[in-house]
PDB file of C-alpha atoms in Angstrom:
ATOM      1  CA  ALA A 217      40.486  44.177 -40.590  1.00 70.00           C
ATOM      2  CA  ALA A 218      42.952  41.747 -42.217  1.00 73.00           C
ATOM      3  CA  LEU A 219      45.657  42.588 -39.679  1.00 78.00           C
ATOM      4  CA  ARG A 220      43.133  42.168 -36.886  1.00 80.00           C
ATOM      5  CA  CYS A 221      42.401  38.653 -38.131  1.00 80.00           C
ATOM      6  CA  VAL A 222      46.121  37.861 -37.976  1.00 79.00           C
ATOM      7  CA  ARG A 223      46.520  39.366 -34.496  1.00 80.00           C
ATOM      8  CA  VAL A 224      43.463  37.617 -33.065  1.00 79.00           C
ATOM      9  CA  LEU A 225      43.663  34.242 -34.803  1.00 79.00           C
ATOM     10  CA  HIS A 226      47.374  33.477 -35.232  1.00 78.00           C
ATOM     11  CA  GLU A 227      48.538  30.743 -32.800  1.00 78.00           C
ATOM     12  CA  ARG A 228      45.123  30.619 -31.110  1.00 81.00           C
ATOM     13  CA  PRO A 229      44.642  27.085 -29.705  1.00 78.00           C
ATOM     14  CA  VAL A 230      41.640  25.208 -31.116  1.00 75.00           C
ATOM     15  CA  ALA A 231      41.022  21.539 -30.307  1.00 69.00           C
ATOM     16  CA  GLY A 232      44.610  21.060 -29.195  1.00 72.00           C
ATOM     17  CA  ARG A 233      46.127  22.747 -32.238  1.00 76.00           C
ATOM     18  CA  ALA A 234      47.339  26.265 -32.936  1.00 81.00           C
ATOM     19  CA  LEU A 235      45.761  28.209 -35.772  1.00 78.00           C
ATOM     20  CA  VAL A 236      48.032  29.740 -38.393  1.00 82.00           C
ATOM     21  CA  ALA A 237      46.987  33.130 -39.780  1.00 78.00           C
ATOM     22  CA  ARG A 238      49.621  34.950 -41.816  1.00 80.00           C
ATOM     23  CA  THR A 239      49.952  37.264 -44.781  1.00 78.00           C
ATOM     24  CA  ASP A 240      51.655  36.064 -47.949  1.00 79.00           C
ATOM     25  CA  GLY A 241      54.690  37.713 -49.506  1.00 76.00           C
ATOM     26  CA  LYS A 242      52.767  40.034 -51.819  1.00 76.00           C
ATOM     27  CA  VAL A 243      50.495  41.333 -49.082  1.00 78.00           C
ATOM     28  CA  GLN A 244      53.297  41.622 -46.499  1.00 79.00           C
ATOM     29  CA  ALA A 245      54.821  44.594 -48.351  1.00 79.00           C
ATOM     30  CA  LEU A 246      51.508  46.445 -48.096  1.00 80.00           C
ATOM     31  CA  VAL A 247      51.212  45.465 -44.438  1.00 77.00           C
ATOM     32  CA  ASP A 248      54.694  46.787 -43.618  1.00 80.00           C
ATOM     33  CA  ALA A 249      53.976  50.042 -45.449  1.00 81.00           C
ATOM     34  CA  TYR A 250      50.724  50.459 -43.515  1.00 76.00           C
ATOM     35  CA  LYS A 251      52.445  49.803 -40.186  1.00 78.00           C
ATOM     36  CA  ASN A 252      55.195  52.337 -40.914  1.00 79.00           C
ATOM     37  CA  GLU A 253      52.615  54.917 -41.938  1.00 80.00           C
ATOM     38  CA  GLN A 254      50.647  54.318 -38.750  1.00 78.00           C
ATOM     39  CA  ARG A 255      53.771  54.546 -36.557  1.00 78.00           C
ATOM     40  CA  SER A 256      54.783  57.828 -38.103  1.00 79.00           C
ATOM     41  CA  ARG A 257      51.273  59.190 -37.672  1.00 77.00           C
ATOM     42  CA  LEU A 258      50.966  58.269 -34.019  1.00 74.00           C
ATOM     43  CA  SER A 259      52.898  59.979 -31.305  1.00 64.00           C
ATOM     44  CA  LEU A 260      54.082  57.959 -28.307  1.00 54.00           C
ATOM     45  CA  GLU A 261      51.251  59.398 -26.202  1.00 49.00           C
ATOM     46  CA  GLU A 262      48.612  58.331 -28.701  1.00 54.00           C
ATOM     47  CA  ARG A 263      49.644  54.688 -28.751  1.00 51.00           C
ATOM     48  CA  ALA A 264      47.570  52.327 -26.681  1.00 48.00           C
ATOM     49  CA  PRO A 265      49.243  51.213 -23.404  1.00 52.00           C
ATOM     50  CA  GLY A 266      50.866  47.793 -23.668  1.00 49.00           C
ATOM     51  CA  THR A 267      51.243  47.944 -27.459  1.00 46.00           C
ATOM     52  CA  GLU A 268      54.977  48.708 -27.645  1.00 50.00           C
ATOM     53  CA  GLY A 269      55.483  45.577 -29.781  1.00 51.00           C
ATOM     54  CA  GLU A 270      52.634  46.648 -32.032  1.00 59.00           C
ATOM     55  CA  GLY A 271      53.449  50.346 -32.141  1.00 68.00           C
ATOM     56  CA  TYR A 272      51.095  51.044 -35.019  1.00 72.00           C
ATOM     57  CA  LEU A 273      47.992  50.375 -32.868  1.00 76.00           C
ATOM     58  CA  ASP A 274      46.041  53.229 -31.356  1.00 77.00           C
ATOM     59  CA  ALA A 275      43.507  52.960 -28.527  1.00 79.00           C
ATOM     60  CA  ARG A 276      40.580  52.510 -30.925  1.00 80.00           C
ATOM     61  CA  GLN A 277      42.263  49.634 -32.757  1.00 81.00           C
ATOM     62  CA  ARG A 278      43.156  47.958 -29.469  1.00 83.00           C
ATOM     63  CA  ALA A 279      39.528  48.273 -28.323  1.00 84.00           C
ATOM     64  CA  LEU A 280      38.356  46.686 -31.562  1.00 84.00           C
ATOM     65  CA  ASP A 281      40.861  43.857 -31.058  1.00 82.00           C
ATOM     66  CA  GLU A 282      39.535  43.240 -27.554  1.00 86.00           C
ATOM     67  CA  ALA A 283      35.942  43.244 -28.826  1.00 86.00           C
ATOM     68  CA  ALA A 284      36.904  40.727 -31.505  1.00 84.00           C
ATOM     69  CA  GLU A 285      38.621  38.578 -28.848  1.00 85.00           C
ATOM     70  CA  ARG A 286      35.480  38.581 -26.699  1.00 87.00           C
ATOM     71  CA  ARG A 287      33.236  37.736 -29.632  1.00 86.00           C
ATOM     72  CA  LEU A 288      35.554  34.939 -30.749  1.00 83.00           C
ATOM     73  CA  ALA A 289      35.676  33.529 -27.210  1.00 83.00           C
ATOM     74  CA  ALA A 290      31.862  33.516 -27.109  1.00 84.00           C
ATOM     75  CA  ILE A 291      31.680  31.715 -30.455  1.00 83.00           C
ATOM     76  CA  MET A 292      34.236  29.146 -29.283  1.00 80.00           C
ATOM     77  CA  ALA A 293      32.195  28.547 -26.133  1.00 79.00           C
ATOM     78  CA  ASP A 294      28.990  28.097 -28.160  1.00 78.00           C
ATOM     79  CA  TYR A 295      30.600  25.487 -30.413  1.00 76.00           C
ATOM     80  CA  GLN A 296      32.884  23.834 -27.849  1.00 75.00           C
ATOM     81  CA  HIS A 297      30.903  20.596 -27.951  1.00 71.00           C
ATOM     82  CA  GLU A 298      31.187  20.373 -31.746  1.00 70.00           C
ATOM     83  CA  ILE A 299      34.914  21.180 -31.595  1.00 68.00           C
ATOM     84  CA  ASN A 300      35.607  18.564 -28.929  1.00 66.00           C
ATOM     85  CA  ASN A 301      33.548  15.920 -30.740  1.00 66.00           C
ATOM     86  CA  TYR A 302      34.547  16.734 -34.314  1.00 61.00           C
ATOM     87  CA  GLU A 303      35.515  13.173 -35.244  1.00 63.00           C
ATOM     88  CA  GLU A 304      32.291  11.706 -33.845  1.00 63.00           C
ATOM     89  CA  LEU A 305      30.232  14.324 -35.693  1.00 59.00           C
ATOM     90  CA  GLN A 306      32.087  13.515 -38.922  1.00 61.00           C
ATOM     91  CA  LYS A 307      31.283   9.830 -38.438  1.00 62.00           C
ATOM     92  CA  GLU A 308      27.637  10.693 -37.784  1.00 62.00           C
ATOM     93  CA  GLU A 309      27.517  12.772 -40.974  1.00 64.00           C
ATOM     94  CA  ALA A 310      29.019   9.888 -42.940  1.00 61.00           C
ATOM     95  CA  ILE A 311      26.402   7.523 -41.481  1.00 58.00           C
ATOM     96  CA  SER A 312      23.619   9.954 -42.411  1.00 63.00           C
ATOM     97  CA  LYS A 313      24.901  10.124 -46.003  1.00 62.00           C
ATOM     98  CA  THR A 314      25.039   6.324 -46.116  1.00 59.00           C
ATOM     99  CA  ALA A 315      21.464   6.137 -44.842  1.00 58.00           C
ATOM    100  CA  LYS A 316      20.330   8.592 -47.535  1.00 61.00           C
ATOM    101  CA  VAL A 317      22.015   6.541 -50.258  1.00 57.00           C
ATOM    102  CA  LEU A 318      20.403   3.441 -48.781  1.00 55.00           C
ATOM    103  CA  GLU A 319      16.948   5.023 -48.985  1.00 59.00           C
ATOM    104  CA  GLU A 320      17.469   5.705 -52.685  1.00 58.00           C
ATOM    105  CA  ALA A 321      18.892   2.255 -53.433  1.00 58.00           C
ATOM    106  CA  ASP A 322      16.734  -0.228 -55.316  1.00 60.00           C
ATOM    107  CA  ILE A 323      16.670  -3.006 -52.711  1.00 61.00           C
ATOM    108  CA  SER A 324      13.938  -4.829 -50.857  1.00 64.00           C
ATOM    109  CA  GLU A 325      12.362  -3.328 -47.737  1.00 66.00           C
ATOM    110  CA  GLU A 326      13.515  -6.319 -45.685  1.00 69.00           C
ATOM    111  CA  LYS A 327      17.162  -5.795 -46.622  1.00 67.00           C
ATOM    112  CA  ARG A 328      16.837  -2.053 -46.085  1.00 62.00           C
ATOM    113  CA  ASP A 329      15.462  -2.577 -42.564  1.00 69.00           C
ATOM    114  CA  VAL A 330      18.287  -4.993 -41.718  1.00 70.00           C
ATOM    115  CA  ILE A 331      20.894  -2.468 -42.854  1.00 66.00           C
ATOM    116  CA  HIS A 332      19.173   0.310 -40.885  1.00 66.00           C
ATOM    117  CA  ARG A 333      19.291  -1.833 -37.745  1.00 73.00           C
ATOM    118  CA  GLU A 334      23.002  -2.458 -38.251  1.00 72.00           C
ATOM    119  CA  ILE A 335      23.602   1.267 -38.733  1.00 67.00           C
ATOM    120  CA  GLY A 336      21.710   1.943 -35.498  1.00 69.00           C
ATOM    121  CA  LYS A 337      23.852  -0.598 -33.633  1.00 71.00           C
ATOM    122  CA  PHE A 338      27.019   0.994 -35.005  1.00 68.00           C
ATOM    123  CA  ARG A 339      25.803   4.445 -33.972  1.00 66.00           C
ATOM    124  CA  GLU A 340      25.146   3.269 -30.411  1.00 72.00           C
ATOM    125  CA  SER A 341      28.564   1.599 -30.273  1.00 71.00           C
ATOM    126  CA  MET A 342      30.174   4.823 -31.469  1.00 68.00           C
ATOM    127  CA  LYS A 343      28.411   6.819 -28.724  1.00 69.00           C
ATOM    128  CA  GLU A 344      29.544   4.354 -26.059  1.00 70.00           C
ATOM    129  CA  GLU A 345      33.112   4.593 -27.347  1.00 70.00           C
ATOM    130  CA  ALA A 346      32.954   8.387 -27.178  1.00 66.00           C
ATOM    131  CA  ASP A 347      31.667   8.193 -23.583  1.00 68.00           C
ATOM    132  CA  VAL A 348      34.591   5.928 -22.656  1.00 69.00           C
ATOM    133  CA  VAL A 349      37.057   8.419 -24.151  1.00 66.00           C
ATOM    134  CA  VAL A 350      35.425  11.266 -22.208  1.00 65.00           C
ATOM    135  CA  ARG A 351      35.551   9.303 -18.941  1.00 70.00           C
ATOM    136  CA  ARG A 352      39.202   8.366 -19.436  1.00 72.00           C
ATOM    137  CA  LYS A 353      40.157  11.952 -20.176  1.00 67.00           C
ATOM    138  CA  ARG A 354      38.256  13.135 -17.103  1.00 66.00           C
ATOM    139  CA  ASP A 355      39.955  10.524 -14.911  1.00 68.00           C
ATOM    140  CA  LYS A 356      43.369  11.572 -16.250  1.00 65.00           C
ATOM    141  CA  ASP A 357      42.604  15.231 -15.592  1.00 60.00           C
ATOM    142  CA  ASP A 358      41.485  14.347 -12.071  1.00 60.00           C
ATOM    143  CA  LYS A 359      44.807  12.581 -11.392  1.00 61.00           C
ATOM    144  CA  ASP A 360      46.959  15.302 -12.928  1.00 53.00           C
ATOM    145  CA  ALA A 361      45.180  18.212 -11.269  1.00 52.00           C
ATOM    146  CA  PRO A 362      42.971  17.332  -8.241  1.00 50.00           C
ATOM    147  CA  ARG A 363      40.108  19.754  -7.906  1.00 51.00           C
ATOM    148  CA  ASP A 364      37.437  20.618  -5.429  1.00 51.00           C
ATOM    149  CA  LYS A 365      34.794  17.861  -5.134  1.00 56.00           C
ATOM    150  CA  ASP A 366      31.924  20.316  -5.618  1.00 60.00           C
ATOM    151  CA  VAL A 367      33.487  21.558  -8.851  1.00 57.00           C
ATOM    152  CA  ILE A 368      33.927  17.968 -10.041  1.00 57.00           C
ATOM    153  CA  ARG A 369      30.314  17.133  -9.217  1.00 65.00           C
ATOM    154  CA  ASP A 370      29.109  20.229 -11.058  1.00 67.00           C
ATOM    155  CA  LYS A 371      31.206  19.337 -14.114  1.00 63.00           C
ATOM    156  CA  ASP A 372      29.992  15.735 -14.026  1.00 67.00           C
ATOM    157  CA  ALA A 373      26.404  16.957 -13.830  1.00 72.00           C
ATOM    158  CA  ARG A 374      26.941  19.295 -16.785  1.00 74.00           C
ATOM    159  CA  ASP A 375      28.619  16.534 -18.775  1.00 73.00           C
ATOM    160  CA  LYS A 376      25.743  14.189 -17.999  1.00 74.00           C
ATOM    161  CA  ASP A 377      23.231  16.834 -19.083  1.00 77.00           C
ATOM    162  CA  VAL A 378      25.132  17.296 -22.345  1.00 76.00           C
ATOM    163  CA  ARG A 379      25.227  13.548 -22.974  1.00 76.00           C
ATOM    164  CA  ASP A 380      21.544  13.173 -22.090  1.00 79.00           C
ATOM    165  CA  LYS A 381      20.600  16.004 -24.428  1.00 80.00           C
ATOM    166  CA  GLU A 382      22.762  14.517 -27.174  1.00 79.00           C
ATOM    167  CA  ARG A 383      21.115  11.116 -26.742  1.00 79.00           C
ATOM    168  CA  GLU A 384      17.695  12.764 -26.797  1.00 83.00           C
ATOM    169  CA  ARG A 385      18.594  14.567 -30.016  1.00 82.00           C
ATOM    170  CA  ASP A 386      19.823  11.281 -31.460  1.00 80.00           C
ATOM    171  CA  ARG A 387      16.561   9.590 -30.506  1.00 82.00           C
ATOM    172  CA  GLU A 388      14.604  12.400 -32.124  1.00 85.00           C
ATOM    173  CA  ARG A 389      16.727  12.126 -35.266  1.00 82.00           C
ATOM    174  CA  ASP A 390      16.147   8.362 -35.301  1.00 81.00           C
ATOM    175  CA  LYS A 391      12.406   8.951 -34.968  1.00 83.00           C
ATOM    176  CA  ASP A 392      12.516  11.503 -37.778  1.00 83.00           C
ATOM    177  CA  ARG A 393      14.442   9.091 -39.974  1.00 81.00           C
ATOM    178  CA  GLU A 394      11.957   6.312 -39.183  1.00 82.00           C
ATOM    179  CA  ARG A 395       9.057   8.616 -40.047  1.00 83.00           C
ATOM    180  CA  ASP A 396      10.809   9.539 -43.281  1.00 82.00           C
ATOM    181  CA  ARG A 397      11.316   5.854 -44.079  1.00 80.00           C
ATOM    182  CA  ASP A 398       7.626   5.175 -43.376  1.00 81.00           C
ATOM    183  CA  LYS A 399       6.649   8.030 -45.670  1.00 81.00           C
ATOM    184  CA  GLU A 400       8.993   6.717 -48.349  1.00 80.00           C
ATOM    185  CA  ARG A 401       7.580   3.196 -48.009  1.00 79.00           C
ATOM    186  CA  ARG A 402       4.040   4.551 -48.287  1.00 81.00           C
ATOM    187  CA  ARG A 403       5.029   6.663 -51.273  1.00 80.00           C
ATOM    188  CA  ARG A 404       6.604   3.680 -52.969  1.00 79.00           C
ATOM    189  CA  SER A 405       3.594   1.536 -52.157  1.00 78.00           C
ATOM    190  CA  VAL A 406       1.278   4.146 -53.669  1.00 80.00           C
ATOM    191  CA  SER A 407       3.595   4.459 -56.652  1.00 78.00           C
ATOM    192  CA  ARG A 408       3.659   0.695 -57.177  1.00 80.00           C
ATOM    193  CA  SER A 409      -0.132   0.533 -56.856  1.00 80.00           C
ATOM    194  CA  ARG A 410      -0.467   3.325 -59.388  1.00 82.00           C
ATOM    195  CA  GLU A 411       1.940   1.553 -61.747  1.00 84.00           C
ATOM    196  CA  ARG A 412       0.037  -1.723 -61.432  1.00 84.00           C
ATOM    197  CA  ARG A 413      -3.230   0.102 -62.076  1.00 86.00           C
ATOM    198  CA  ASP A 414      -1.758   1.836 -65.121  1.00 85.00           C
ATOM    199  CA  GLU A 415      -0.447  -1.498 -66.388  1.00 87.00           C
ATOM    200  CA  ARG A 416      -3.875  -3.095 -65.979  1.00 87.00           C
ATOM    201  CA  GLU A 417      -5.516  -0.223 -67.812  1.00 88.00           C
ATOM    202  CA  GLN A 418      -2.904  -0.471 -70.554  1.00 88.00           C
ATOM    203  CA  ARG A 419      -3.525  -4.195 -70.936  1.00 88.00           C
ATOM    204  CA  GLU A 420      -7.276  -3.576 -71.029  1.00 89.00           C
ATOM    205  CA  ARG A 421      -6.824  -0.994 -73.776  1.00 88.00           C
ATOM    206  CA  GLU A 422      -4.603  -3.384 -75.717  1.00 90.00           C
ATOM    207  CA  ARG A 423      -7.151  -6.167 -75.416  1.00 89.00           C
ATOM    208  CA  GLU A 424      -9.933  -3.796 -76.464  1.00 90.00           C
ATOM    209  CA  ARG A 425      -7.968  -2.716 -79.537  1.00 89.00           C
ATOM    210  CA  GLU A 426      -7.321  -6.349 -80.401  1.00 90.00           C
ATOM    211  CA  ARG A 427     -11.037  -7.179 -80.077  1.00 89.00           C
ATOM    212  CA  GLU A 428     -11.950  -4.234 -82.265  1.00 89.00           C
ATOM    213  CA  GLU A 429      -9.360  -5.277 -84.830  1.00 89.00           C
ATOM    214  CA  ARG A 430     -10.668  -8.847 -84.892  1.00 88.00           C
ATOM    215  CA  GLU A 431     -14.205  -7.551 -85.236  1.00 88.00           C
ATOM    216  CA  ARG A 432     -13.189  -5.388 -88.193  1.00 87.00           C
ATOM    217  CA  ASP A 433     -11.450  -8.367 -89.783  1.00 86.00           C
ATOM    218  CA  ARG A 434     -14.563 -10.491 -89.391  1.00 87.00           C
ATOM    219  CA  GLU A 435     -16.693  -7.711 -90.820  1.00 86.00           C
ATOM    220  CA  ARG A 436     -14.422  -7.458 -93.854  1.00 85.00           C
ATOM    221  CA  GLU A 437     -14.636 -11.229 -94.353  1.00 86.00           C
ATOM    222  CA  ARG A 438     -18.418 -11.107 -94.180  1.00 84.00           C
ATOM    223  CA  GLU A 439     -18.455  -8.266 -96.670  1.00 84.00           C
ATOM    224  CA  LYS A 440     -16.317 -10.292 -99.063  1.00 82.00           C
ATOM    225  CA  GLU A 441     -18.656 -13.251 -98.691  1.00 82.00           C
ATOM    226  CA  ARG A 442     -21.628 -11.097 -99.556  1.00 80.00           C
ATOM    227  CA  GLU A 443     -19.819  -9.730-102.600  1.00 80.00           C
ATOM    228  CA  ARG A 444     -19.083 -13.228-103.868  1.00 78.00           C
ATOM    229  CA  GLU A 445     -22.706 -14.301-103.386  1.00 75.00           C
ATOM    230  CA  ARG A 446     -23.873 -11.436-105.549  1.00 66.00           C
TER     231      ARG A 446
END
């Protein structure tokens, strides 16, 4: 399994860069011993066709490699949007963390709303910038390698669908965040009301204790007066 990871992943291009998957010095000795053992075990007929450079592979191992390649290609296709837009997603995550910290900060609602509006403007600006980068890259690709107009239209339509879906998800996230902020404001309002009520009750209890204490003092004074009169 470890060797399969090296065979499948090493130098695989991802987001314009080649992955590096290698064994370290300590493991390499075990790897070489395993390969030699496999080569001696397999006859030339048993080796999978096209594996002369990897003579320790049999047909079963080659089939497993191909299955891993297909599965990896499917995973890459599923996450292609995230891979291509990694930097934008990182910025979005940073903005979300900032918004969370802002929600927990002890500042006025007015200031919090102003900051949220500025964050929203920055998010929209970031999306527009990403769209510009996508359009420029598409224009460059069109100049470097002219393609069939129908293919271009289909790709443009798919890109537009992706952008529309992304904007819709962003709008839904904004709505969710706004609902969360409303809930937080209501919670804080209820909490402040409860605190004010508790403070009033505390003051009432303090005043009641003070009245009782004064009444006891007066009663003691009256008792002393009666004692003196006797």
